[in-house]
Short mmCIF file of C-alpha atoms and ligand atoms in Angstrom, two decimals:
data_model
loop_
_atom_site.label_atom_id
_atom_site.label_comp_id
_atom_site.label_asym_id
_atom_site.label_seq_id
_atom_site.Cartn_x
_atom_site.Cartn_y
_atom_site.Cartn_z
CA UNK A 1 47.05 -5.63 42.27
CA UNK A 2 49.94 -7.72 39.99
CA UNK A 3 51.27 -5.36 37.52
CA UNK A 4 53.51 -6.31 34.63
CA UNK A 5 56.92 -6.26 35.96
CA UNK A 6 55.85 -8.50 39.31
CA UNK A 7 54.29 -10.95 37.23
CA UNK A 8 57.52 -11.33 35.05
CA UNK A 9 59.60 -11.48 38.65
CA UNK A 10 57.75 -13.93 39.96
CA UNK A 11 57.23 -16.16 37.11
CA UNK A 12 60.98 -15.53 36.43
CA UNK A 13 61.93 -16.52 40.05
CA UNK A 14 59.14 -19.97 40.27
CA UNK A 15 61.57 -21.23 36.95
CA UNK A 16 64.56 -20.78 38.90
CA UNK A 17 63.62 -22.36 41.97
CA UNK A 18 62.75 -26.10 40.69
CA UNK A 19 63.06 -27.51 37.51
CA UNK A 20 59.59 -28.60 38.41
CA UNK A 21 56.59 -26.24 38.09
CA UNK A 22 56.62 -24.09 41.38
CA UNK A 23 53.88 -21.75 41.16
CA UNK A 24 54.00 -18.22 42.85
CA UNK A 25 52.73 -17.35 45.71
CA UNK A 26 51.69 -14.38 45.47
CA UNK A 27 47.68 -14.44 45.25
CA UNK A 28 45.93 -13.39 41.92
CA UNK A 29 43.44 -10.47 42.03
CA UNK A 30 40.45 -10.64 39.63
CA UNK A 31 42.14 -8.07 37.80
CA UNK A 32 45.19 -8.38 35.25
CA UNK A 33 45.71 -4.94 34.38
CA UNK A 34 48.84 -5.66 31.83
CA UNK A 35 48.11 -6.50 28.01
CA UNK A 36 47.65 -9.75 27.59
CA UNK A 37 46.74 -12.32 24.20
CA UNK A 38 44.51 -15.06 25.54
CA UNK A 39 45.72 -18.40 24.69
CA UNK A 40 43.54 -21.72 24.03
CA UNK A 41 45.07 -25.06 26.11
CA UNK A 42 43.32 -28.98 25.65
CA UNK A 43 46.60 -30.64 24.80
CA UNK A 44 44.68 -33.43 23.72
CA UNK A 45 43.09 -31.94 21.06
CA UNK A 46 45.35 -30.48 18.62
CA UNK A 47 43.33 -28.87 16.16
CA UNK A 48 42.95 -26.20 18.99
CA UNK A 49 45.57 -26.64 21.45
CA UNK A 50 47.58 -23.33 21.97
CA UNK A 51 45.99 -20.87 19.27
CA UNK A 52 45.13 -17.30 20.18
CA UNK A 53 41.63 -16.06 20.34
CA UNK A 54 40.68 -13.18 17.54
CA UNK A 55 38.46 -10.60 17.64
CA UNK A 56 36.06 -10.43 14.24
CA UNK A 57 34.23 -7.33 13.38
CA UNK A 58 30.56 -8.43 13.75
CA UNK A 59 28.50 -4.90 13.26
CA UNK A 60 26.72 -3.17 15.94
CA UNK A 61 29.46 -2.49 17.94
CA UNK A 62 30.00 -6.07 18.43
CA UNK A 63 32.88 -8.41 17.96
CA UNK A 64 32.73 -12.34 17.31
CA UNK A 65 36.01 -14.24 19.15
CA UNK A 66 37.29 -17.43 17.16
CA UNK A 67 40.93 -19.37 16.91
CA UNK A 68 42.24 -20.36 13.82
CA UNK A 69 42.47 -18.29 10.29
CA UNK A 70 39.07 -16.15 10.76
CA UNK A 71 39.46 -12.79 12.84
CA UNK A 72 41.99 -10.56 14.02
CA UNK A 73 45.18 -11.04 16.36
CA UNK A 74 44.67 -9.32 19.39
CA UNK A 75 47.39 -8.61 22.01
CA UNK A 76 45.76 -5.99 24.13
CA UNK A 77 43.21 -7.96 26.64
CA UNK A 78 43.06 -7.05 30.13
CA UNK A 79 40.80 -8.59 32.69
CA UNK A 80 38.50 -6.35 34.82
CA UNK A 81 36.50 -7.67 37.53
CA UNK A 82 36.93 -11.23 36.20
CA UNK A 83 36.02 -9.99 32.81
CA UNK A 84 37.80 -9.82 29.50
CA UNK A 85 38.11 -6.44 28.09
CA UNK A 86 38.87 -5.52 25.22
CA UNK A 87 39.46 -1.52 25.80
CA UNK A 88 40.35 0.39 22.19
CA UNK A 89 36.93 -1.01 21.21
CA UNK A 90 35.12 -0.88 24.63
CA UNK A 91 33.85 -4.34 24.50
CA UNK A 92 33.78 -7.01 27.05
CA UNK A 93 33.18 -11.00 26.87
CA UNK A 94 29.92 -11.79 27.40
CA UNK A 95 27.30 -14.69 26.96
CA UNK A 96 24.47 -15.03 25.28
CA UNK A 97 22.61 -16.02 22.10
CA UNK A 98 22.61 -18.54 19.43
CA UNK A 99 21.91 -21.16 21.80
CA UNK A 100 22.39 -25.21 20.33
CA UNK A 101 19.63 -26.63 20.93
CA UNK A 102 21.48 -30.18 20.25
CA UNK A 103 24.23 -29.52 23.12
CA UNK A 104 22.89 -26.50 25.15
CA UNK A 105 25.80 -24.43 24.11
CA UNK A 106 25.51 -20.56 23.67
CA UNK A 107 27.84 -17.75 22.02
CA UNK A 108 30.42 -16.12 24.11
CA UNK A 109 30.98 -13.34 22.55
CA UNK A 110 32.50 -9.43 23.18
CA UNK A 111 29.63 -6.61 22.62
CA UNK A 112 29.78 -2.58 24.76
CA UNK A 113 26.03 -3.66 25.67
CA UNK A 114 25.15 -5.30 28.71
CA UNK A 115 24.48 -9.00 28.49
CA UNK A 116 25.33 -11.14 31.21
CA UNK A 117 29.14 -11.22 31.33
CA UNK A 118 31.26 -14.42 31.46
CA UNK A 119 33.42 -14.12 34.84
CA UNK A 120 36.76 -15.31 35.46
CA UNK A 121 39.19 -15.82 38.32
CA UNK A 122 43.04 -15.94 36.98
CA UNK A 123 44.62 -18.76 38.65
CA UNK A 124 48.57 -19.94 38.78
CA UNK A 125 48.59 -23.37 36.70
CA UNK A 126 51.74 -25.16 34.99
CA UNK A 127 52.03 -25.12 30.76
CA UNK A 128 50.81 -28.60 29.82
CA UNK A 129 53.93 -28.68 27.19
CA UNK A 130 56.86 -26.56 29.05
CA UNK A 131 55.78 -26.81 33.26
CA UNK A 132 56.16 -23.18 32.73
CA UNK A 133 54.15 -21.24 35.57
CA UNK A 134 51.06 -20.14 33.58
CA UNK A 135 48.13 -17.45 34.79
CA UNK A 136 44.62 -19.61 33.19
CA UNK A 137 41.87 -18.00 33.21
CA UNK A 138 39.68 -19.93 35.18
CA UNK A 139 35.93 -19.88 34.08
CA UNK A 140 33.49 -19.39 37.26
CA UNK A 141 30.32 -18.07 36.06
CA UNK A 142 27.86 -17.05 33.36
CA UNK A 143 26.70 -13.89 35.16
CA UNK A 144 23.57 -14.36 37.56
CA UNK A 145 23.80 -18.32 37.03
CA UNK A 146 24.50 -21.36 38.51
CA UNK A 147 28.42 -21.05 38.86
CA UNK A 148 30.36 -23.74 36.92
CA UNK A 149 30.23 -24.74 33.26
CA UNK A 150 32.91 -24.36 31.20
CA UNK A 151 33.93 -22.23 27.74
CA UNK A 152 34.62 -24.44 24.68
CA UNK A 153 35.14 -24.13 21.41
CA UNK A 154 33.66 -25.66 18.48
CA UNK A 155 34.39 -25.52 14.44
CA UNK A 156 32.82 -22.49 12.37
CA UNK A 157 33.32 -21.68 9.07
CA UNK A 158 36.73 -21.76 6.98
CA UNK A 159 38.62 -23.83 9.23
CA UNK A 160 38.10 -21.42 12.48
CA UNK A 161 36.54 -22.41 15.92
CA UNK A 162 34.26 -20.00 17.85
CA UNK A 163 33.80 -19.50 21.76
CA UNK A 164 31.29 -21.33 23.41
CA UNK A 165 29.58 -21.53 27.36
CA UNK A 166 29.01 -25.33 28.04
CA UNK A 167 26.28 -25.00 31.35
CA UNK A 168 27.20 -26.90 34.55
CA UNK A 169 25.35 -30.43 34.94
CA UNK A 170 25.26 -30.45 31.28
CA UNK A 171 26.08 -33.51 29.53
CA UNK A 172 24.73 -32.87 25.46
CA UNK A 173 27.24 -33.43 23.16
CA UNK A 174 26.72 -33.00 19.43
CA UNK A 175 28.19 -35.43 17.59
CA UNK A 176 28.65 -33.67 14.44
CA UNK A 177 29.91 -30.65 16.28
CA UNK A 178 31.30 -31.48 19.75
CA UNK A 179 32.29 -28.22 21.63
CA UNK A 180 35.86 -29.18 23.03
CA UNK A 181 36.86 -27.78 26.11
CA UNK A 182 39.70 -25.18 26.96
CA UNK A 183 41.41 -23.75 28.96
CA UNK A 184 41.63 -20.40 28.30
CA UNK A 185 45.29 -18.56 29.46
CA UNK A 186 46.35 -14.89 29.94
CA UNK A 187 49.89 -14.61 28.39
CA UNK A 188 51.39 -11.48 28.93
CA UNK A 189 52.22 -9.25 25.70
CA UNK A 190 55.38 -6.34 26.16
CA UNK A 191 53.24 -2.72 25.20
CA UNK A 192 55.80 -2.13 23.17
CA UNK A 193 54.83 -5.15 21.08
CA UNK A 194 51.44 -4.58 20.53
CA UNK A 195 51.05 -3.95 16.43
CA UNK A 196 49.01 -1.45 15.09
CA UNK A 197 45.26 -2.35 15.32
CA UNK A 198 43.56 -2.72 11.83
CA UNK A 199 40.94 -0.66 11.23
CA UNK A 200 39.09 -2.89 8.93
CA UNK A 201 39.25 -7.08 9.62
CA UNK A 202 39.27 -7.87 5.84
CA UNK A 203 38.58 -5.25 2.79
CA UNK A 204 35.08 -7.19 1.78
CA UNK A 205 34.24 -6.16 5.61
CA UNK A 206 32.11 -4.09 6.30
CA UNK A 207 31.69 -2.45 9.73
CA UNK A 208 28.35 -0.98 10.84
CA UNK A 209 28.54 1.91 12.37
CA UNK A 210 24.75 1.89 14.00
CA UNK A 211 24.36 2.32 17.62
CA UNK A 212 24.26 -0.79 19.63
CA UNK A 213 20.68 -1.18 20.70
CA UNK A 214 19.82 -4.29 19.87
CA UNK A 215 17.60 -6.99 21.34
CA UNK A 216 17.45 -10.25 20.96
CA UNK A 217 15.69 -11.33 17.59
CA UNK A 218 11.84 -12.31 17.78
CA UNK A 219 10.63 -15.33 16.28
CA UNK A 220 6.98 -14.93 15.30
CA UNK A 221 4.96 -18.06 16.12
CA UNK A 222 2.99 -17.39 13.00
CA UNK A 223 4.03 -16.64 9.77
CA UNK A 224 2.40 -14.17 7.75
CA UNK A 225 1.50 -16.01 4.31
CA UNK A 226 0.86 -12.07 2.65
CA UNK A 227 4.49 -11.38 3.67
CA UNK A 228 6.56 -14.62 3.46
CA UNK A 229 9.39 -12.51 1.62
CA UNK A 230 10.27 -9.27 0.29
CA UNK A 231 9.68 -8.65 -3.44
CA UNK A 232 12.87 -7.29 -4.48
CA UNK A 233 12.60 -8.37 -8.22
CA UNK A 234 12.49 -4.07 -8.76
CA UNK A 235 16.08 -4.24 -7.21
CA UNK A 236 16.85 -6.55 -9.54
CA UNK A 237 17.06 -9.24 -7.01
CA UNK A 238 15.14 -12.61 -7.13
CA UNK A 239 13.54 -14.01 -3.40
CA UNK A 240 14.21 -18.28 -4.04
CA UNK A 241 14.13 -19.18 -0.32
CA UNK A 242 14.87 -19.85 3.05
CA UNK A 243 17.74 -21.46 2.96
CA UNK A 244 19.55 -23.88 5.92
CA UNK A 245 22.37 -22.35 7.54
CA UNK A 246 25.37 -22.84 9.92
CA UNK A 247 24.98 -26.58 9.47
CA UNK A 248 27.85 -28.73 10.58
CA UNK A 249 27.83 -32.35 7.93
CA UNK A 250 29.67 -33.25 5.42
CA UNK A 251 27.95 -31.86 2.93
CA UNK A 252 29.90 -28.49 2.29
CA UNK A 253 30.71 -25.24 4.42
CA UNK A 254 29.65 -24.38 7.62
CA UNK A 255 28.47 -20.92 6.11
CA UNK A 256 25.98 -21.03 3.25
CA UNK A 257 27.62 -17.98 1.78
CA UNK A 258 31.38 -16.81 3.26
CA UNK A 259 32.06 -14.12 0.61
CA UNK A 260 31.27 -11.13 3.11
CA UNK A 261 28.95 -10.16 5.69
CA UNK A 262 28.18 -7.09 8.58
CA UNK A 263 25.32 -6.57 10.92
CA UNK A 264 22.77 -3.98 11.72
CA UNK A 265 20.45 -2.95 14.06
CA UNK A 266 18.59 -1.39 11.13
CA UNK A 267 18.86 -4.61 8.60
CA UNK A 268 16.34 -5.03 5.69
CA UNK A 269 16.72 -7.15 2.86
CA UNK A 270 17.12 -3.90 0.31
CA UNK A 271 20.32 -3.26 3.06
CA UNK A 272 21.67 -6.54 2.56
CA UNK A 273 20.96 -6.66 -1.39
CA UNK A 274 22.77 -3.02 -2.05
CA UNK A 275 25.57 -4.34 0.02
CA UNK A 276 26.05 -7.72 -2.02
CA UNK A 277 25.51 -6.20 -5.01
CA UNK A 278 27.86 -3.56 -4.11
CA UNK A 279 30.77 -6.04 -3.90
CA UNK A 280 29.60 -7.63 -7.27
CA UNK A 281 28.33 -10.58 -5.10
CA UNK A 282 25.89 -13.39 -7.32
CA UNK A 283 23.65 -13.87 -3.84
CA UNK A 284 22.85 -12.53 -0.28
CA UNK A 285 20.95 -13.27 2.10
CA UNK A 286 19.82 -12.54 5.70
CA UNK A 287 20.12 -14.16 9.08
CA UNK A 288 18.98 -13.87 12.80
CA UNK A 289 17.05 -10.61 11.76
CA UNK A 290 20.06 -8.30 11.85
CA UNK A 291 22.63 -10.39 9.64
CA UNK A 292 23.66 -9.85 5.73
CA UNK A 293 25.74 -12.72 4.01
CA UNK A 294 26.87 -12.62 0.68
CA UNK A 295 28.36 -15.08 -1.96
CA UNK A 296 29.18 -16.64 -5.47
CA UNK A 297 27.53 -19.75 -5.03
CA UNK A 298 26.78 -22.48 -2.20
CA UNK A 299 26.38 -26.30 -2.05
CA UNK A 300 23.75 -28.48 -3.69
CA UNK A 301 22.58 -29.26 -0.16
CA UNK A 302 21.70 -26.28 0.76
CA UNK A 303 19.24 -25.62 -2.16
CA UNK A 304 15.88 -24.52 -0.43
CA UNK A 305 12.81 -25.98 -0.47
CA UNK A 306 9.85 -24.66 -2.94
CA UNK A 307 7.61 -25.35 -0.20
CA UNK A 308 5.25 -22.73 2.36
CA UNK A 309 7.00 -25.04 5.47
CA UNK A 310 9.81 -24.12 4.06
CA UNK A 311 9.76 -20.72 4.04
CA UNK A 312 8.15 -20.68 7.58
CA UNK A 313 11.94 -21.16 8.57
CA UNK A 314 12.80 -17.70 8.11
CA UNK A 315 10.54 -16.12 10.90
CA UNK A 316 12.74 -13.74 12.37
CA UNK A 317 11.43 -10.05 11.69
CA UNK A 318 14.11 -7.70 10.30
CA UNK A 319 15.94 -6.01 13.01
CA UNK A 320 15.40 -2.37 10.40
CA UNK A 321 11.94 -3.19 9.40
CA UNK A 322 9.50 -5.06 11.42
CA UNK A 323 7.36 -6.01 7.82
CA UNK A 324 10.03 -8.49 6.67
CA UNK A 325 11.36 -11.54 7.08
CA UNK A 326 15.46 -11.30 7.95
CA UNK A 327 15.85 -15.28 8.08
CA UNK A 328 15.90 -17.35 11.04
CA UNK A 329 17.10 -19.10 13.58
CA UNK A 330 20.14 -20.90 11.24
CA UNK A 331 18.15 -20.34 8.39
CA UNK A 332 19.07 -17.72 5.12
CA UNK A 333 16.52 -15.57 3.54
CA UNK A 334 17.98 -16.43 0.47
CA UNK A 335 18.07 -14.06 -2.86
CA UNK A 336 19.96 -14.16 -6.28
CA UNK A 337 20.92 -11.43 -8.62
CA UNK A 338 18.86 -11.19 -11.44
CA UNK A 339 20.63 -11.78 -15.04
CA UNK A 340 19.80 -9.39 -17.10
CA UNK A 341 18.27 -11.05 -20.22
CA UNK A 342 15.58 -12.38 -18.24
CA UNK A 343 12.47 -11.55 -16.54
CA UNK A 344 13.32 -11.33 -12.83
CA UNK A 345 10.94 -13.78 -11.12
CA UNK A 346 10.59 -14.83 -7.30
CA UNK A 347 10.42 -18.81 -6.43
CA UNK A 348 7.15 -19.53 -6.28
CA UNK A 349 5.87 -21.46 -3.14
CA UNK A 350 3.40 -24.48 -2.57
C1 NAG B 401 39.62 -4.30 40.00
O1 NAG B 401 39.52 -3.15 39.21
C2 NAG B 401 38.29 -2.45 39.39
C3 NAG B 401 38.23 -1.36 38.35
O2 NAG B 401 39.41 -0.66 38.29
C4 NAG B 401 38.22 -1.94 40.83
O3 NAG B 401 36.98 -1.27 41.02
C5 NAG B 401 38.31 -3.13 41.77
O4 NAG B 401 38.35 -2.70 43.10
C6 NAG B 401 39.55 -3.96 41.48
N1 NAG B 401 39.52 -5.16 42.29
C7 NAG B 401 40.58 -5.63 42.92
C8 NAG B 401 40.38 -6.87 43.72
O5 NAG B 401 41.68 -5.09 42.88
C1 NAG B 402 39.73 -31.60 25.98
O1 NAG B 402 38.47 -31.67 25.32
C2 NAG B 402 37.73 -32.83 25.62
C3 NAG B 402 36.46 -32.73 24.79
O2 NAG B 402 35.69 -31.60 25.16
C4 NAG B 402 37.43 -32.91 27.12
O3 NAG B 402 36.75 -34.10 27.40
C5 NAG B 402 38.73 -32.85 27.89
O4 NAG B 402 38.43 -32.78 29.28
C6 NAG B 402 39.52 -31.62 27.49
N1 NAG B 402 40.81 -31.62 28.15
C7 NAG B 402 41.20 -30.57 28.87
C8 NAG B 402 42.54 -30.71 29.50
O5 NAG B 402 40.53 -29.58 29.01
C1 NAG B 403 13.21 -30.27 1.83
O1 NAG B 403 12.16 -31.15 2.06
C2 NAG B 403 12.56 -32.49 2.34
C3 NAG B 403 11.34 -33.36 2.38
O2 NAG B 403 10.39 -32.84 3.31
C4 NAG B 403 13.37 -32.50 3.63
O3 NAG B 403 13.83 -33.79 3.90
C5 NAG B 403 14.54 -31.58 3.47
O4 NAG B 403 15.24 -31.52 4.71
C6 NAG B 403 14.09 -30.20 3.08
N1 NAG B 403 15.25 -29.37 2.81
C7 NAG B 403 15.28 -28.09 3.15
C8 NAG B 403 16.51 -27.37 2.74
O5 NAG B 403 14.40 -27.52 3.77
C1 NAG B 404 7.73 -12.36 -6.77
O1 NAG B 404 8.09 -11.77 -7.96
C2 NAG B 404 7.04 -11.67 -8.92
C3 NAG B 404 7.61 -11.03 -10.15
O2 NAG B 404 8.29 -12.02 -10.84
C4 NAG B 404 5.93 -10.84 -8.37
O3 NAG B 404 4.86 -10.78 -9.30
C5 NAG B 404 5.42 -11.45 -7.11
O4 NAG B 404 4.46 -10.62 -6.52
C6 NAG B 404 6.59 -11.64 -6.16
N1 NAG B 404 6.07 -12.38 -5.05
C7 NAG B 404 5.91 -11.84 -3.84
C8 NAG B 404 5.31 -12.73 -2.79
O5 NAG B 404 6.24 -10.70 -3.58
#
């Protein structure tokens, strides 16, 4: 097994040798067992080329990976079994949900649960920009797939890009959207160096402490016209629909609402409300049966429909209460705060 102090020998000695790139020859293992940041490489692409992949608290125990402003620096990877760990929070990259139905992309993603995990062999390669010896992380498998495919990255809300498994013998692209690939590298971070881990990712963050037991969210074929929403209007909350979501045009934000958000394996729309209303939020709303997004406003184009289709969008039952709606697939069970002087009235639906 490489520890720290080999690799920096033999990386050390390869410069030496040539001005050239002369990679080592000592064989990699499928374990890097020093801290390590992992870097993003497609020197073509500059909008991602070289930025650092960040963990962002996602609730449940789980953590979302992007590049760019959204999530949390993180020097202290190490790969285990072709795996990327990330050990003070027990979580490992995995793959698995929110799958594109336009390109065939799904989430990679780090959770402590056991979805199948996205494998890795580290592999000497040369720096595109400095011929620098370079240990890449080269992607083999989604667990218990074909082997092949590759991880990509595509644009996500304010300005960030999140991690993405592109299937071998796919060719989807979507053209709005287009998941660029990377190459993903291990670069090696001193101990010493490692700052202090946050405890909190931003102060309108708010991390579930539930236990991780979730499923994947249930789509009911039929929608229950007697329970298309919650009636919150006692809350002080008014239901005015299901809302699109995560929608990549250019007609505003990726994110309906950006203001704050956390998960839950126990989500209900009263959660969600008493959480956005907690942080003096104007709306909230839920997601994928176990997410809570709140805001101040959101674009014109993203006004929902009055109609029963409409609401058929949000389908997914709440992960904390299997009588409600908790949005959809990409769709926002969408509710306002009531203003006082008035009566506090739902949409109504035709
Ligand atoms: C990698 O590390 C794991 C866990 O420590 C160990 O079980 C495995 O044998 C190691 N593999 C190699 C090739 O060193
Ligand atoms: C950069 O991304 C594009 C778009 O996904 C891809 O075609 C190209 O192969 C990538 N280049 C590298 C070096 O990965
Ligand atoms: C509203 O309905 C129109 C007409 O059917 C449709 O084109 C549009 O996409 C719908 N918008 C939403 C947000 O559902
Ligand atoms: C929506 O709110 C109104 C109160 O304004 C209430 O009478 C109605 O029952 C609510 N609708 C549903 C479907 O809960």
């Amino acid at each position: 097994m490489l520890n720290r102090k080999s690799v920096s020998a033999l990386v050390a000695g390869a410069a030496l040798a040539s001005a050239q790139c002369t990679l080592p020859t000592e064989p990699l293992t499928n374990n890097l067992t020093f801290p390590f940041r992992v870097q993003v490489q497609n020197a073509t692409r500059s909008e991602v080329h070289n930025k650092f992949m960040n963990l962002y608290e996602a609730g449940g125990g789980d953590q979302h990976l992007f590049i760019g402003p959204v999530g949390v620096p993180t020097y202290d990877f190490t790969l285990i079994n072709g795996v990327i760990n990330h050990e003070p929070k027990g979580v490992r990259a995995v793959i698995g949900g929110e799958f594109s139905e336009i390109d065939h992309t799904t989430k990679m993603f780090m959770t402590e649960r056991g979805d199948p995990r996205a494998i890795f062999q580290p592999t000497w390669a040369c720096n595109p920009d400095t011929d620098e010896p370079q240990i890449e992380l080269q992607f083999v498998e989604m667990q218990g797939e074909t082997p092949g495919g590759w991880i990509c990255v595509r644009s996500s809300f304010d300005g960030s890009h999140e991690f993405r498994y592109y299937p071998p013998g796919n060719e989807l692209v979507d053209p709005n959207r287009e998941c660029i690939k990377v190459t993903l590298v291990a670069i090696e971070v001193d101990p010493s160096e490692i700052p202090a881990y946050p405890t909190t990712t931003a102060t309108t963050l708010v991390t579930s402490t539930v236990a991780a037991t979730s499923t994947a969210p249930a789509a009911t074929s039929t929608h229950d016209p007697s329970a298309l929403f919650a009636d919150l209007t006692h809350l002080g909350w008014r239901f005015i629909g299901c809302a699109p979501e995560e929608r990549w045009a250019n007609d505003g934000p990726f994110r309906t609402l950006s203001g704050a958000m956390f998960g839950s394996d126990y989500m209900t729309n009263e959660a969600c409300m008493a959480f956005c209303e907690g942080l003096n939020f104007a709306f909230g709303g839920t997601e994928w049966s176990r997410e809570c997004w709140c805001g101040n406003s959101y674009a014109p184009t993203r006004e929902p429909n009055t109609t029963l289709a409409s609401v058929a969008n949000c389908n997914f039952r709440c992960s904390g209460d299997n009588a409600q709606y908790c949005g959809g697939d990409s769709w926002l069970s969408l509710y306002a705060k009531c203003d006082e002087e008035e009566e506090c009235e739902n949409a109504t639906f035709s």
